[in-house]
Amino acid sequence: MQLEQETLAAFLDALKKLDTGFAGLPAFDAHAIDQKQLSEVLTAAAERLHDNYPYFHPLYAGQMLKPPHPVARLAYALAMWINPNNHALDGGRATSAMEKEAVGQIASMFGWENFLGHLCGGGTMANLEALWVAGQLRPGKKILASTQAHYTHNRISSVLQLEFESVPVDSEARMDIDALRRRLEHGDVGTVVVTMGTTATGSVDPLPEILELRSKFGFRAHADAAYGGYFTLSDNLGANANAAFSRITEVDSIVIDPHKHGLQPYGCGCVLFRDPNVGTLYKHNSPYTYFSSAELHLGEISLECSRPGASAAALWATQKLLPLVKRGEFAQRLERSRSAALALYKKARSDDRFVTAFAPELDIVVFAPQAASISEISAQSRSIFAAAAQRGLHLAVADLPVTLFSLLPHSVRRDRETITCLRSVLMKPEHLDWIDRIWEILMSATDATHVIRSATNTIG
Ligand SMILES: *Cc1c(COP(=O)(O)O)cnc(C)c1O
């Protein structure tokens, strides 16, 4: 059996416990459900769901995808029997309190106690709020982010009608600090987005140097830690990432995605502001949402209105089981992911058939097969990707600037500006034990594509 089911017994116990909380109500006949029909439809849905990569398995080592922790899955499902809405206390008293506790624990992880923050649909919505606040506080000024920042910042800026500019990156995909300084000297910059773990390669922008520039130029520093944020708990980072995470407490706003490394189902992002006074920017008068409670609600500090209380229940339960502390089990899981990335990187680095970009800063590895030209390398990356998938190993491909591959031999013909390479996100703690097996399959896939290539060469 591949899909975990042992925890379902605990779920039924919890559901019964939840039921006792409503025991005082008069009995009622629920609208009838045809069990047979339901079962047929559900089975059909299970069949449809076969058409997915096995995200839960260690041999899925491609994109940023993995199932939530069982406790998150079950707490989410439990809350679905009530379906609370964290838009307002009327819609979800318990889950609003759980959201505040869970978000407070995330803020604590970054060293913030007196802050403003809440959950939202994901990293995109969270960044939208952060840049919306930034735009209100620095009207008419530009938003800067690196060329390797998530593409959402450019699009969000356009939604908010804020001007956006990209800053070049260095050879390790981090924001180029000299380029940033030169751009700041031109003036008109309101906010700098600092990516704490880029989506493509997990590179961490040089936050200490950016903060130094902030004290001179006075922009807002927004940390997009959607992917990398939790690595602040990890004990095995390199010097640059360590230095950056140790200063994250000084930024003005932070975005982190519990649905990426926080073991949550999709639909769980989080935005945090260091200054709780930004809450006044959200002010609105809803004539119908809040009549019964005087306290400040989550709905008053969020751009989204209806939001799943179930997300809060899931996050709360997960952080109860796996607290966000250094050297705890949660932190150790991240450390294993990072060790797995270093192990895979080492294998690719010491194999003549591959060229690596740079040492991973988090748990993402990018590497490419050696060939005579960038187009050949790119074509081969795609062939290896497909051959590995046929053998049950699922990697990803990414298009990256050739400049990130500084180890590429000079003899390689630069006939393209971007290189299609192989990318592996090693998000699961199990990955560390599977690196040898992953490498074995990768070797077999690479051999197979080489055989096909030499055969084609002979014919051609
Ligand atoms: C994933 C990601 C986003 C977008 O977040 P979603 O949760 O996919 O909406 C933004 N920034 C970074 C750095 C990311 O990794």
Tab-separated table of C-alpha atoms and ligand atoms in Angstrom:
chain	number	residue	atom	x	y	z
A	1	MET	CA	0.000	0.000	0.000
A	2	GLN	CA	1.443	3.361	-1.057
A	3	LEU	CA	-1.052	5.873	0.321
A	4	GLU	CA	-1.016	6.198	4.103
A	5	GLN	CA	-4.263	5.072	5.812
A	6	GLU	CA	-3.318	4.182	9.389
A	7	THR	CA	-4.174	7.646	10.663
A	8	LEU	CA	-7.821	7.306	9.576
A	9	ALA	CA	-8.707	5.587	12.869
A	10	ALA	CA	-7.489	8.640	14.793
A	11	PHE	CA	-9.602	10.740	12.442
A	12	LEU	CA	-12.805	8.858	13.270
A	13	ASP	CA	-12.070	9.259	16.985
A	14	ALA	CA	-11.586	12.987	16.540
A	15	LEU	CA	-14.765	13.287	14.467
A	16	LYS	CA	-16.726	11.609	17.269
A	17	LYS	CA	-15.120	13.992	19.748
A	18	LEU	CA	-16.117	16.949	17.572
A	19	ASP	CA	-19.654	15.597	17.461
A	20	THR	CA	-19.954	15.595	21.269
A	21	GLY	CA	-19.496	19.373	21.209
A	22	PHE	CA	-22.915	19.674	19.542
A	23	ALA	CA	-24.700	16.990	21.579
A	24	GLY	CA	-27.149	19.471	23.130
A	25	LEU	CA	-28.895	20.236	19.817
A	26	PRO	CA	-32.263	18.710	18.994
A	27	ALA	CA	-31.934	15.765	16.633
A	28	PHE	CA	-32.682	16.473	12.970
A	29	ASP	CA	-33.003	14.413	9.833
A	30	ALA	CA	-30.209	15.383	7.481
A	31	HIS	CA	-31.224	15.590	3.839
A	32	ALA	CA	-30.914	11.996	2.630
A	33	ILE	CA	-27.769	10.824	0.838
A	34	ASP	CA	-27.833	7.888	-1.562
A	35	GLN	CA	-24.832	5.923	-0.258
A	36	LYS	CA	-24.519	3.730	-3.323
A	37	GLN	CA	-24.482	6.656	-5.710
A	38	LEU	CA	-22.031	8.535	-3.512
A	39	SER	CA	-19.708	5.568	-3.428
A	40	GLU	CA	-19.817	5.216	-7.214
A	41	VAL	CA	-19.005	8.868	-7.747
A	42	LEU	CA	-16.226	8.819	-5.179
A	43	THR	CA	-14.652	5.763	-6.785
A	44	ALA	CA	-14.847	7.489	-10.145
A	45	ALA	CA	-13.074	10.486	-8.627
A	46	ALA	CA	-10.326	8.202	-7.260
A	47	GLU	CA	-9.914	6.785	-10.733
A	48	ARG	CA	-9.594	10.249	-12.232
A	49	LEU	CA	-6.954	11.110	-9.604
A	50	HIS	CA	-4.705	8.307	-10.896
A	51	ASP	CA	-3.642	10.761	-13.569
A	52	ASN	CA	-1.053	12.484	-11.366
A	53	TYR	CA	2.636	12.179	-10.754
A	54	PRO	CA	3.276	10.361	-7.441
A	55	TYR	CA	4.046	13.527	-5.463
A	56	PHE	CA	4.104	11.598	-2.182
A	57	HIS	CA	6.861	9.210	-3.291
A	58	PRO	CA	10.621	9.883	-2.950
A	59	LEU	CA	11.024	9.140	-6.673
A	60	TYR	CA	9.009	12.258	-7.332
A	61	ALA	CA	11.882	14.738	-7.114
A	62	GLY	CA	10.765	17.355	-9.606
A	63	GLN	CA	8.738	20.448	-8.782
A	64	MET	CA	7.760	21.952	-5.411
A	65	LEU	CA	5.064	19.391	-4.762
A	66	LYS	CA	4.325	17.049	-1.898
A	67	PRO	CA	1.293	16.000	0.100
A	68	PRO	CA	0.582	17.650	3.451
A	69	HIS	CA	1.455	16.028	6.759
A	70	PRO	CA	-1.259	13.510	7.766
A	71	VAL	CA	-2.185	15.633	10.784
A	72	ALA	CA	-2.752	18.641	8.502
A	73	ARG	CA	-4.845	16.566	6.119
A	74	LEU	CA	-6.981	15.187	8.949
A	75	ALA	CA	-7.390	18.446	10.878
A	76	TYR	CA	-8.427	20.105	7.609
A	77	ALA	CA	-10.972	17.357	6.956
A	78	LEU	CA	-12.246	17.543	10.537
A	79	ALA	CA	-12.910	21.256	10.179
A	80	MET	CA	-14.775	20.547	6.922
A	81	TRP	CA	-17.583	18.924	8.908
A	82	ILE	CA	-18.251	22.461	10.205
A	83	ASN	CA	-16.742	24.464	7.314
A	84	PRO	CA	-15.818	27.616	9.245
A	85	ASN	CA	-15.049	30.843	7.392
A	86	ASN	CA	-12.208	32.907	8.822
A	87	HIS	CA	-13.470	36.066	7.182
A	88	ALA	CA	-15.078	37.023	10.490
A	89	LEU	CA	-15.585	35.721	13.988
A	90	ASP	CA	-19.239	35.006	13.188
A	91	GLY	CA	-18.046	32.509	10.593
A	92	GLY	CA	-15.345	30.804	12.565
A	93	ARG	CA	-14.639	31.608	16.195
A	94	ALA	CA	-12.450	28.621	16.987
A	95	THR	CA	-10.510	28.635	13.730
A	96	SER	CA	-9.946	32.423	13.927
A	97	ALA	CA	-8.316	31.892	17.320
A	98	MET	CA	-6.324	28.964	15.902
A	99	GLU	CA	-5.192	31.137	12.981
A	100	LYS	CA	-3.978	33.862	15.325
A	101	GLU	CA	-2.030	31.329	17.401
A	102	ALA	CA	-0.497	29.580	14.404
A	103	VAL	CA	0.415	32.833	12.638
A	104	GLY	CA	1.887	34.105	15.917
A	105	GLN	CA	4.151	31.053	16.004
A	106	ILE	CA	5.326	31.728	12.446
A	107	ALA	CA	6.013	35.371	13.351
A	108	SER	CA	7.946	34.221	16.454
A	109	MET	CA	10.102	32.066	14.225
A	110	PHE	CA	11.176	35.340	12.567
A	111	GLY	CA	11.611	37.074	15.923
A	112	TRP	CA	8.387	39.138	15.755
A	113	GLU	CA	6.006	39.363	18.711
A	114	ASN	CA	4.083	42.583	18.078
A	115	PHE	CA	3.192	42.324	14.393
A	116	LEU	CA	0.246	42.149	12.011
A	117	GLY	CA	-0.390	39.072	9.901
A	118	HIS	CA	-2.779	36.415	8.712
A	119	LEU	CA	-3.193	33.453	6.399
A	120	CYS	CA	-4.310	33.795	2.813
A	121	GLY	CA	-4.802	31.729	-0.318
A	122	GLY	CA	-1.101	31.394	-1.106
A	123	GLY	CA	2.133	33.180	-1.837
A	124	THR	CA	0.636	35.193	-4.674
A	125	MET	CA	-2.134	36.677	-2.522
A	126	ALA	CA	0.310	37.202	0.357
A	127	ASN	CA	2.738	39.086	-1.904
A	128	LEU	CA	-0.157	41.078	-3.369
A	129	GLU	CA	-1.032	42.310	0.116
A	130	ALA	CA	2.569	43.101	0.990
A	131	LEU	CA	3.042	45.120	-2.215
A	132	TRP	CA	-0.367	46.775	-1.810
A	133	VAL	CA	0.691	47.996	1.635
A	134	ALA	CA	4.110	48.980	0.238
A	135	GLY	CA	2.402	50.982	-2.511
A	136	GLN	CA	0.215	52.839	0.003
A	137	LEU	CA	3.204	53.744	2.152
A	138	ARG	CA	5.466	54.691	-0.801
A	139	PRO	CA	2.969	56.087	-3.334
A	140	GLY	CA	4.270	56.532	-6.865
A	141	LYS	CA	7.577	54.818	-6.102
A	142	LYS	CA	8.948	51.770	-7.874
A	143	ILE	CA	9.058	48.139	-6.812
A	144	LEU	CA	12.354	46.341	-7.482
A	145	ALA	CA	12.969	42.604	-7.484
A	146	SER	CA	15.702	40.460	-9.001
A	147	THR	CA	15.401	38.863	-12.437
A	148	GLN	CA	15.161	35.526	-10.583
A	149	ALA	CA	12.369	36.712	-8.257
A	150	HIS	CA	9.005	35.017	-8.755
A	151	TYR	CA	7.297	36.356	-11.891
A	152	THR	CA	4.262	37.193	-9.772
A	153	HIS	CA	5.895	40.437	-8.508
A	154	ASN	CA	5.909	41.952	-11.971
A	155	ARG	CA	2.291	40.951	-12.551
A	156	ILE	CA	1.131	42.032	-9.076
A	157	SER	CA	2.800	45.424	-9.572
A	158	SER	CA	0.846	45.824	-12.782
A	159	VAL	CA	-2.423	44.916	-10.995
A	160	LEU	CA	-1.601	47.524	-8.341
A	161	GLN	CA	-0.496	50.003	-11.019
A	162	LEU	CA	2.913	50.301	-9.416
A	163	GLU	CA	5.977	50.550	-11.620
A	164	PHE	CA	8.197	47.467	-11.493
A	165	GLU	CA	11.844	47.038	-12.443
A	166	SER	CA	14.129	43.986	-12.334
A	167	VAL	CA	17.608	44.008	-10.886
A	168	PRO	CA	20.199	41.650	-12.452
A	169	VAL	CA	21.513	38.661	-10.516
A	170	ASP	CA	25.064	37.474	-9.867
A	171	SER	CA	26.424	34.114	-11.053
A	172	GLU	CA	24.594	32.338	-8.198
A	173	ALA	CA	21.170	33.828	-9.019
A	174	ARG	CA	21.213	36.269	-6.076
A	175	MET	CA	20.334	39.920	-6.496
A	176	ASP	CA	23.472	41.740	-7.692
A	177	ILE	CA	24.186	44.225	-4.933
A	178	ASP	CA	26.232	46.629	-7.113
A	179	ALA	CA	23.473	46.736	-9.698
A	180	LEU	CA	20.964	47.435	-6.904
A	181	ARG	CA	23.110	50.251	-5.513
A	182	ARG	CA	23.429	51.875	-8.953
A	183	ARG	CA	19.667	51.647	-9.459
A	184	LEU	CA	18.975	53.147	-6.004
A	185	GLU	CA	21.240	56.078	-6.760
A	186	HIS	CA	18.875	56.996	-9.619
A	187	GLY	CA	16.126	57.442	-7.002
A	188	ASP	CA	12.358	56.728	-7.056
A	189	VAL	CA	12.562	53.285	-5.470
A	190	GLY	CA	9.909	52.575	-2.829
A	191	THR	CA	10.331	48.868	-2.156
A	192	VAL	CA	12.906	46.154	-2.733
A	193	VAL	CA	11.652	42.576	-2.840
A	194	VAL	CA	14.282	40.337	-1.273
A	195	THR	CA	13.817	36.735	-2.405
A	196	MET	CA	14.734	34.347	0.409
A	197	GLY	CA	15.004	31.267	-1.785
A	198	THR	CA	14.209	31.751	-5.470
A	199	THR	CA	11.653	29.419	-6.947
A	200	ALA	CA	13.981	28.125	-9.690
A	201	THR	CA	17.220	27.499	-7.776
A	202	GLY	CA	16.594	28.300	-4.093
A	203	SER	CA	19.077	31.190	-4.168
A	204	VAL	CA	18.935	33.595	-1.232
A	205	ASP	CA	19.352	37.332	-1.941
A	206	PRO	CA	22.117	39.067	0.114
A	207	LEU	CA	19.854	40.524	2.804
A	208	PRO	CA	22.581	41.993	5.076
A	209	GLU	CA	23.933	44.107	2.199
A	210	ILE	CA	20.412	45.069	1.112
A	211	LEU	CA	19.596	46.220	4.673
A	212	GLU	CA	22.746	48.320	4.651
A	213	LEU	CA	21.504	50.019	1.473
A	214	ARG	CA	18.088	50.500	3.100
A	215	SER	CA	19.603	52.564	5.901
A	216	LYS	CA	21.076	54.852	3.238
A	217	PHE	CA	18.186	54.970	0.733
A	218	GLY	CA	15.159	54.379	2.990
A	219	PHE	CA	13.155	51.917	0.862
A	220	ARG	CA	10.865	49.222	2.272
A	221	ALA	CA	12.399	45.761	2.363
A	222	HIS	CA	9.892	43.008	1.615
A	223	ALA	CA	11.128	39.419	2.088
A	224	ASP	CA	9.519	36.956	-0.303
A	225	ALA	CA	10.259	33.842	1.727
A	226	ALA	CA	7.336	31.933	0.189
A	227	TYR	CA	9.565	28.979	-0.535
A	228	GLY	CA	12.578	29.420	1.709
A	229	GLY	CA	11.165	30.971	4.894
A	230	TYR	CA	11.159	27.848	7.041
A	231	PHE	CA	14.873	27.298	6.389
A	232	THR	CA	15.435	29.976	9.008
A	233	LEU	CA	15.166	26.992	11.412
A	234	SER	CA	17.732	24.906	9.570
A	235	ASP	CA	21.166	24.387	11.107
A	236	ASN	CA	23.020	23.326	7.966
A	237	LEU	CA	22.815	26.341	5.655
A	238	GLY	CA	25.790	27.883	3.884
A	239	ALA	CA	27.333	31.181	4.979
A	240	ASN	CA	25.292	33.454	2.685
A	241	ALA	CA	21.903	31.914	3.475
A	242	ASN	CA	22.734	31.848	7.169
A	243	ALA	CA	23.700	35.515	7.179
A	244	ALA	CA	20.512	36.407	5.296
A	245	PHE	CA	18.130	34.442	7.525
A	246	SER	CA	19.757	35.797	10.669
A	247	ARG	CA	18.683	39.312	9.573
A	248	ILE	CA	15.178	38.529	8.295
A	249	THR	CA	13.697	39.941	11.517
A	250	GLU	CA	14.708	43.445	10.274
A	251	VAL	CA	12.629	43.506	7.070
A	252	ASP	CA	9.294	45.360	6.853
A	253	SER	CA	7.162	42.478	5.615
A	254	ILE	CA	7.508	38.739	5.064
A	255	VAL	CA	5.617	36.258	2.922
A	256	ILE	CA	5.877	32.557	3.684
A	257	ASP	CA	3.914	29.657	2.194
A	258	PRO	CA	2.862	26.999	4.695
A	259	HIS	CA	1.596	25.083	1.648
A	260	LYS	CA	5.138	24.748	0.363
A	261	HIS	CA	7.507	23.705	3.166
A	262	GLY	CA	4.992	23.995	6.020
A	263	LEU	CA	3.373	20.601	5.300
A	264	GLN	CA	-0.040	22.137	4.472
A	265	PRO	CA	-2.654	21.477	1.791
A	266	TYR	CA	-2.741	24.091	-0.978
A	267	GLY	CA	-4.538	27.292	-0.128
A	268	CYS	CA	-2.290	28.330	2.742
A	269	GLY	CA	-0.045	31.367	2.384
A	270	CYS	CA	0.893	33.845	5.081
A	271	VAL	CA	1.741	37.551	5.104
A	272	LEU	CA	3.359	39.321	8.069
A	273	PHE	CA	4.052	43.011	8.718
A	274	ARG	CA	6.565	44.159	11.307
A	275	ASP	CA	4.543	47.305	12.058
A	276	PRO	CA	1.021	46.392	13.249
A	277	ASN	CA	-0.161	49.931	12.407
A	278	VAL	CA	-0.418	49.027	8.717
A	279	GLY	CA	-3.758	47.520	9.813
A	280	THR	CA	-5.333	50.964	9.451
A	281	LEU	CA	-4.764	50.780	5.679
A	282	TYR	CA	-7.281	47.936	5.420
A	283	LYS	CA	-10.096	49.989	6.958
A	284	HIS	CA	-13.491	49.431	5.404
A	285	ASN	CA	-17.123	49.484	6.405
A	286	SER	CA	-18.845	46.236	5.810
A	287	PRO	CA	-22.555	46.667	6.505
A	288	TYR	CA	-23.217	42.975	7.034
A	289	THR	CA	-20.151	41.054	8.108
A	290	TYR	CA	-19.548	42.030	11.674
A	291	PHE	CA	-22.456	42.692	13.878
A	292	SER	CA	-21.803	40.507	16.842
A	293	SER	CA	-18.218	41.025	17.849
A	294	ALA	CA	-16.317	44.092	18.924
A	295	GLU	CA	-12.815	42.628	18.673
A	296	LEU	CA	-10.580	43.189	15.639
A	297	HIS	CA	-11.219	40.338	13.225
A	298	LEU	CA	-9.014	38.707	10.664
A	299	GLY	CA	-11.482	39.995	8.066
A	300	GLU	CA	-10.490	43.520	8.944
A	301	ILE	CA	-6.828	42.949	8.162
A	302	SER	CA	-7.135	40.904	4.993
A	303	LEU	CA	-7.832	41.739	1.350
A	304	GLU	CA	-9.516	38.401	0.796
A	305	CYS	CA	-12.935	38.010	2.398
A	306	SER	CA	-14.078	34.388	2.742
A	307	ARG	CA	-11.202	32.100	3.679
A	308	PRO	CA	-11.118	28.466	4.838
A	309	GLY	CA	-11.033	28.127	8.615
A	310	ALA	CA	-9.964	24.561	7.825
A	311	SER	CA	-6.567	25.921	6.705
A	312	ALA	CA	-6.057	27.419	10.139
A	313	ALA	CA	-7.095	24.184	11.873
A	314	ALA	CA	-4.621	22.218	9.737
A	315	LEU	CA	-1.750	24.634	10.364
A	316	TRP	CA	-2.482	24.850	14.076
A	317	ALA	CA	-2.504	21.037	14.422
A	318	THR	CA	0.710	20.674	12.416
A	319	GLN	CA	2.582	23.232	14.493
A	320	LYS	CA	1.245	21.631	17.685
A	321	LEU	CA	2.723	18.299	16.569
A	322	LEU	CA	5.866	19.752	14.993
A	323	PRO	CA	6.686	23.077	16.676
A	324	LEU	CA	8.653	25.636	14.670
A	325	VAL	CA	11.802	25.451	16.742
A	326	LYS	CA	15.456	24.973	15.904
A	327	ARG	CA	16.665	21.389	16.260
A	328	GLY	CA	13.075	20.151	16.545
A	329	GLU	CA	11.690	17.427	14.299
A	330	PHE	CA	10.323	19.958	11.824
A	331	ALA	CA	13.718	21.671	11.538
A	332	GLN	CA	15.424	18.293	11.128
A	333	ARG	CA	13.159	17.465	8.195
A	334	LEU	CA	14.350	20.610	6.425
A	335	GLU	CA	17.951	19.770	7.242
A	336	ARG	CA	17.495	16.365	5.626
A	337	SER	CA	16.115	18.001	2.492
A	338	ARG	CA	19.120	20.258	2.322
A	339	SER	CA	21.523	17.340	2.912
A	340	ALA	CA	19.780	15.446	0.106
A	341	ALA	CA	20.327	18.408	-2.234
A	342	LEU	CA	24.003	18.615	-1.287
A	343	ALA	CA	24.404	14.865	-1.879
A	344	LEU	CA	22.782	15.024	-5.316
A	345	TYR	CA	24.814	18.121	-6.186
A	346	LYS	CA	28.040	16.322	-5.218
A	347	LYS	CA	27.203	13.383	-7.470
A	348	ALA	CA	26.436	15.627	-10.456
A	349	ARG	CA	29.488	17.795	-9.784
A	350	SER	CA	31.884	14.866	-9.837
A	351	ASP	CA	30.449	13.232	-12.956
A	352	ASP	CA	32.009	14.317	-16.281
A	353	ARG	CA	28.767	13.839	-18.120
A	354	PHE	CA	27.126	16.681	-16.221
A	355	VAL	CA	27.747	20.327	-15.530
A	356	THR	CA	26.349	21.892	-12.356
A	357	ALA	CA	25.379	25.511	-11.836
A	358	PHE	CA	26.349	26.447	-8.259
A	359	ALA	CA	26.116	24.709	-4.877
A	360	PRO	CA	22.496	24.681	-3.675
A	361	GLU	CA	21.628	27.172	-0.936
A	362	LEU	CA	18.462	25.322	0.092
A	363	ASP	CA	17.169	21.996	-1.256
A	364	ILE	CA	16.983	22.645	-5.008
A	365	VAL	CA	19.616	21.307	-7.422
A	366	VAL	CA	20.041	22.357	-11.062
A	367	PHE	CA	22.411	20.575	-13.425
A	368	ALA	CA	22.702	19.762	-17.110
A	369	PRO	CA	24.233	17.103	-19.340
A	370	GLN	CA	27.458	18.096	-21.129
A	371	ALA	CA	27.198	18.559	-24.903
A	372	ALA	CA	28.733	20.612	-27.719
A	373	SER	CA	26.239	23.481	-27.687
A	374	ILE	CA	23.570	25.013	-25.472
A	375	SER	CA	20.830	23.774	-27.804
A	376	GLU	CA	22.201	20.240	-27.630
A	377	ILE	CA	22.444	20.413	-23.855
A	378	SER	CA	18.875	21.655	-23.730
A	379	ALA	CA	17.583	18.920	-26.018
A	380	GLN	CA	19.415	16.296	-23.971
A	381	SER	CA	18.024	17.631	-20.698
A	382	ARG	CA	14.549	17.055	-22.116
A	383	SER	CA	15.462	13.541	-23.298
A	384	ILE	CA	16.904	12.590	-19.911
A	385	PHE	CA	13.854	14.056	-18.188
A	386	ALA	CA	11.604	11.852	-20.348
A	387	ALA	CA	13.789	8.736	-20.039
A	388	ALA	CA	13.939	9.133	-16.245
A	389	ALA	CA	10.143	9.485	-16.096
A	390	GLN	CA	9.797	6.228	-18.066
A	391	ARG	CA	11.942	4.622	-15.351
A	392	GLY	CA	9.762	6.036	-12.568
A	393	LEU	CA	11.962	8.980	-11.568
A	394	HIS	CA	10.283	12.346	-11.932
A	395	LEU	CA	12.569	15.354	-12.218
A	396	ALA	CA	11.754	18.782	-13.630
A	397	VAL	CA	13.312	20.880	-16.383
A	398	ALA	CA	13.970	24.602	-16.030
A	399	ASP	CA	15.049	27.326	-18.420
A	400	LEU	CA	17.826	29.370	-16.831
A	401	PRO	CA	20.223	32.028	-18.086
A	402	VAL	CA	23.444	30.471	-19.428
A	403	THR	CA	25.343	32.908	-17.163
A	404	LEU	CA	24.303	30.826	-14.126
A	405	PHE	CA	26.425	27.960	-15.459
A	406	SER	CA	29.850	29.454	-14.933
A	407	LEU	CA	31.459	25.992	-14.992
A	408	LEU	CA	30.321	25.395	-18.559
A	409	PRO	CA	33.445	24.727	-20.680
A	410	HIS	CA	34.449	27.556	-23.059
A	411	SER	CA	34.266	25.121	-25.966
A	412	VAL	CA	30.472	24.817	-25.597
A	413	ARG	CA	28.808	26.785	-28.414
A	414	ARG	CA	26.702	29.574	-26.899
A	415	ASP	CA	23.890	29.415	-29.451
A	416	ARG	CA	21.160	30.299	-26.931
A	417	GLU	CA	20.894	32.635	-23.962
A	418	THR	CA	18.968	30.248	-21.786
A	419	ILE	CA	19.800	26.670	-21.065
A	420	THR	CA	17.182	24.022	-20.432
A	421	CYS	CA	18.552	22.073	-17.507
A	422	LEU	CA	17.404	19.412	-15.080
A	423	ARG	CA	15.994	20.607	-11.787
A	424	SER	CA	15.276	18.620	-8.674
A	425	VAL	CA	13.451	19.927	-5.605
A	426	LEU	CA	14.223	17.522	-2.746
A	427	MET	CA	11.419	18.594	-0.396
A	428	LYS	CA	10.705	15.345	1.367
A	429	PRO	CA	12.708	14.115	4.365
A	430	GLU	CA	12.728	10.664	2.718
A	431	HIS	CA	14.733	12.012	-0.218
A	432	LEU	CA	18.010	11.761	1.676
A	433	ASP	CA	17.734	7.953	1.835
A	434	TRP	CA	16.867	7.778	-1.847
A	435	ILE	CA	19.706	9.760	-3.434
A	436	ASP	CA	21.636	6.638	-4.508
A	437	ARG	CA	18.537	5.132	-6.077
A	438	ILE	CA	17.679	8.466	-7.751
A	439	TRP	CA	21.210	8.672	-9.141
A	440	GLU	CA	21.094	5.074	-10.379
A	441	ILE	CA	17.913	5.730	-12.359
A	442	LEU	CA	19.320	8.997	-13.643
A	443	MET	CA	22.429	7.159	-14.890
A	444	SER	CA	20.327	4.559	-16.648
A	445	ALA	CA	18.211	7.334	-18.228
A	446	THR	CA	21.339	9.208	-19.310
A	447	ASP	CA	22.912	6.056	-20.820
A	448	ALA	CA	19.715	5.364	-22.726
A	449	THR	CA	19.563	8.857	-24.220
A	450	HIS	CA	23.250	8.630	-25.189
A	451	VAL	CA	22.671	5.332	-26.962
A	452	ILE	CA	19.778	6.844	-28.895
A	453	ARG	CA	21.898	9.883	-29.719
A	454	SER	CA	24.896	7.922	-31.022
A	455	ALA	CA	22.520	5.746	-33.076
A	456	THR	CA	20.979	8.884	-34.608
A	457	ASN	CA	24.451	10.299	-35.235
A	458	THR	CA	25.509	7.148	-37.086
A	459	ILE	CA	22.414	7.222	-39.247
A	460	GLY	CA	22.655	10.965	-39.871
B	1	LIG	C1	5.738	29.841	-4.902
B	1	LIG	C2	6.244	31.199	-4.805
B	1	LIG	C3	5.411	32.317	-4.970
B	1	LIG	C4	3.965	32.175	-5.366
B	1	LIG	O1	3.250	31.548	-4.363
B	1	LIG	P1	1.927	30.657	-4.620
B	1	LIG	O2	1.714	30.046	-3.293
B	1	LIG	O3	2.258	29.684	-5.699
B	1	LIG	O4	0.837	31.596	-5.020
B	1	LIG	C5	5.965	33.563	-4.791
B	1	LIG	N1	7.256	33.724	-4.491
B	1	LIG	C6	8.097	32.679	-4.348
B	1	LIG	C7	9.533	32.923	-4.009
B	1	LIG	C8	7.627	31.378	-4.498
B	1	LIG	O5	8.461	30.329	-4.366
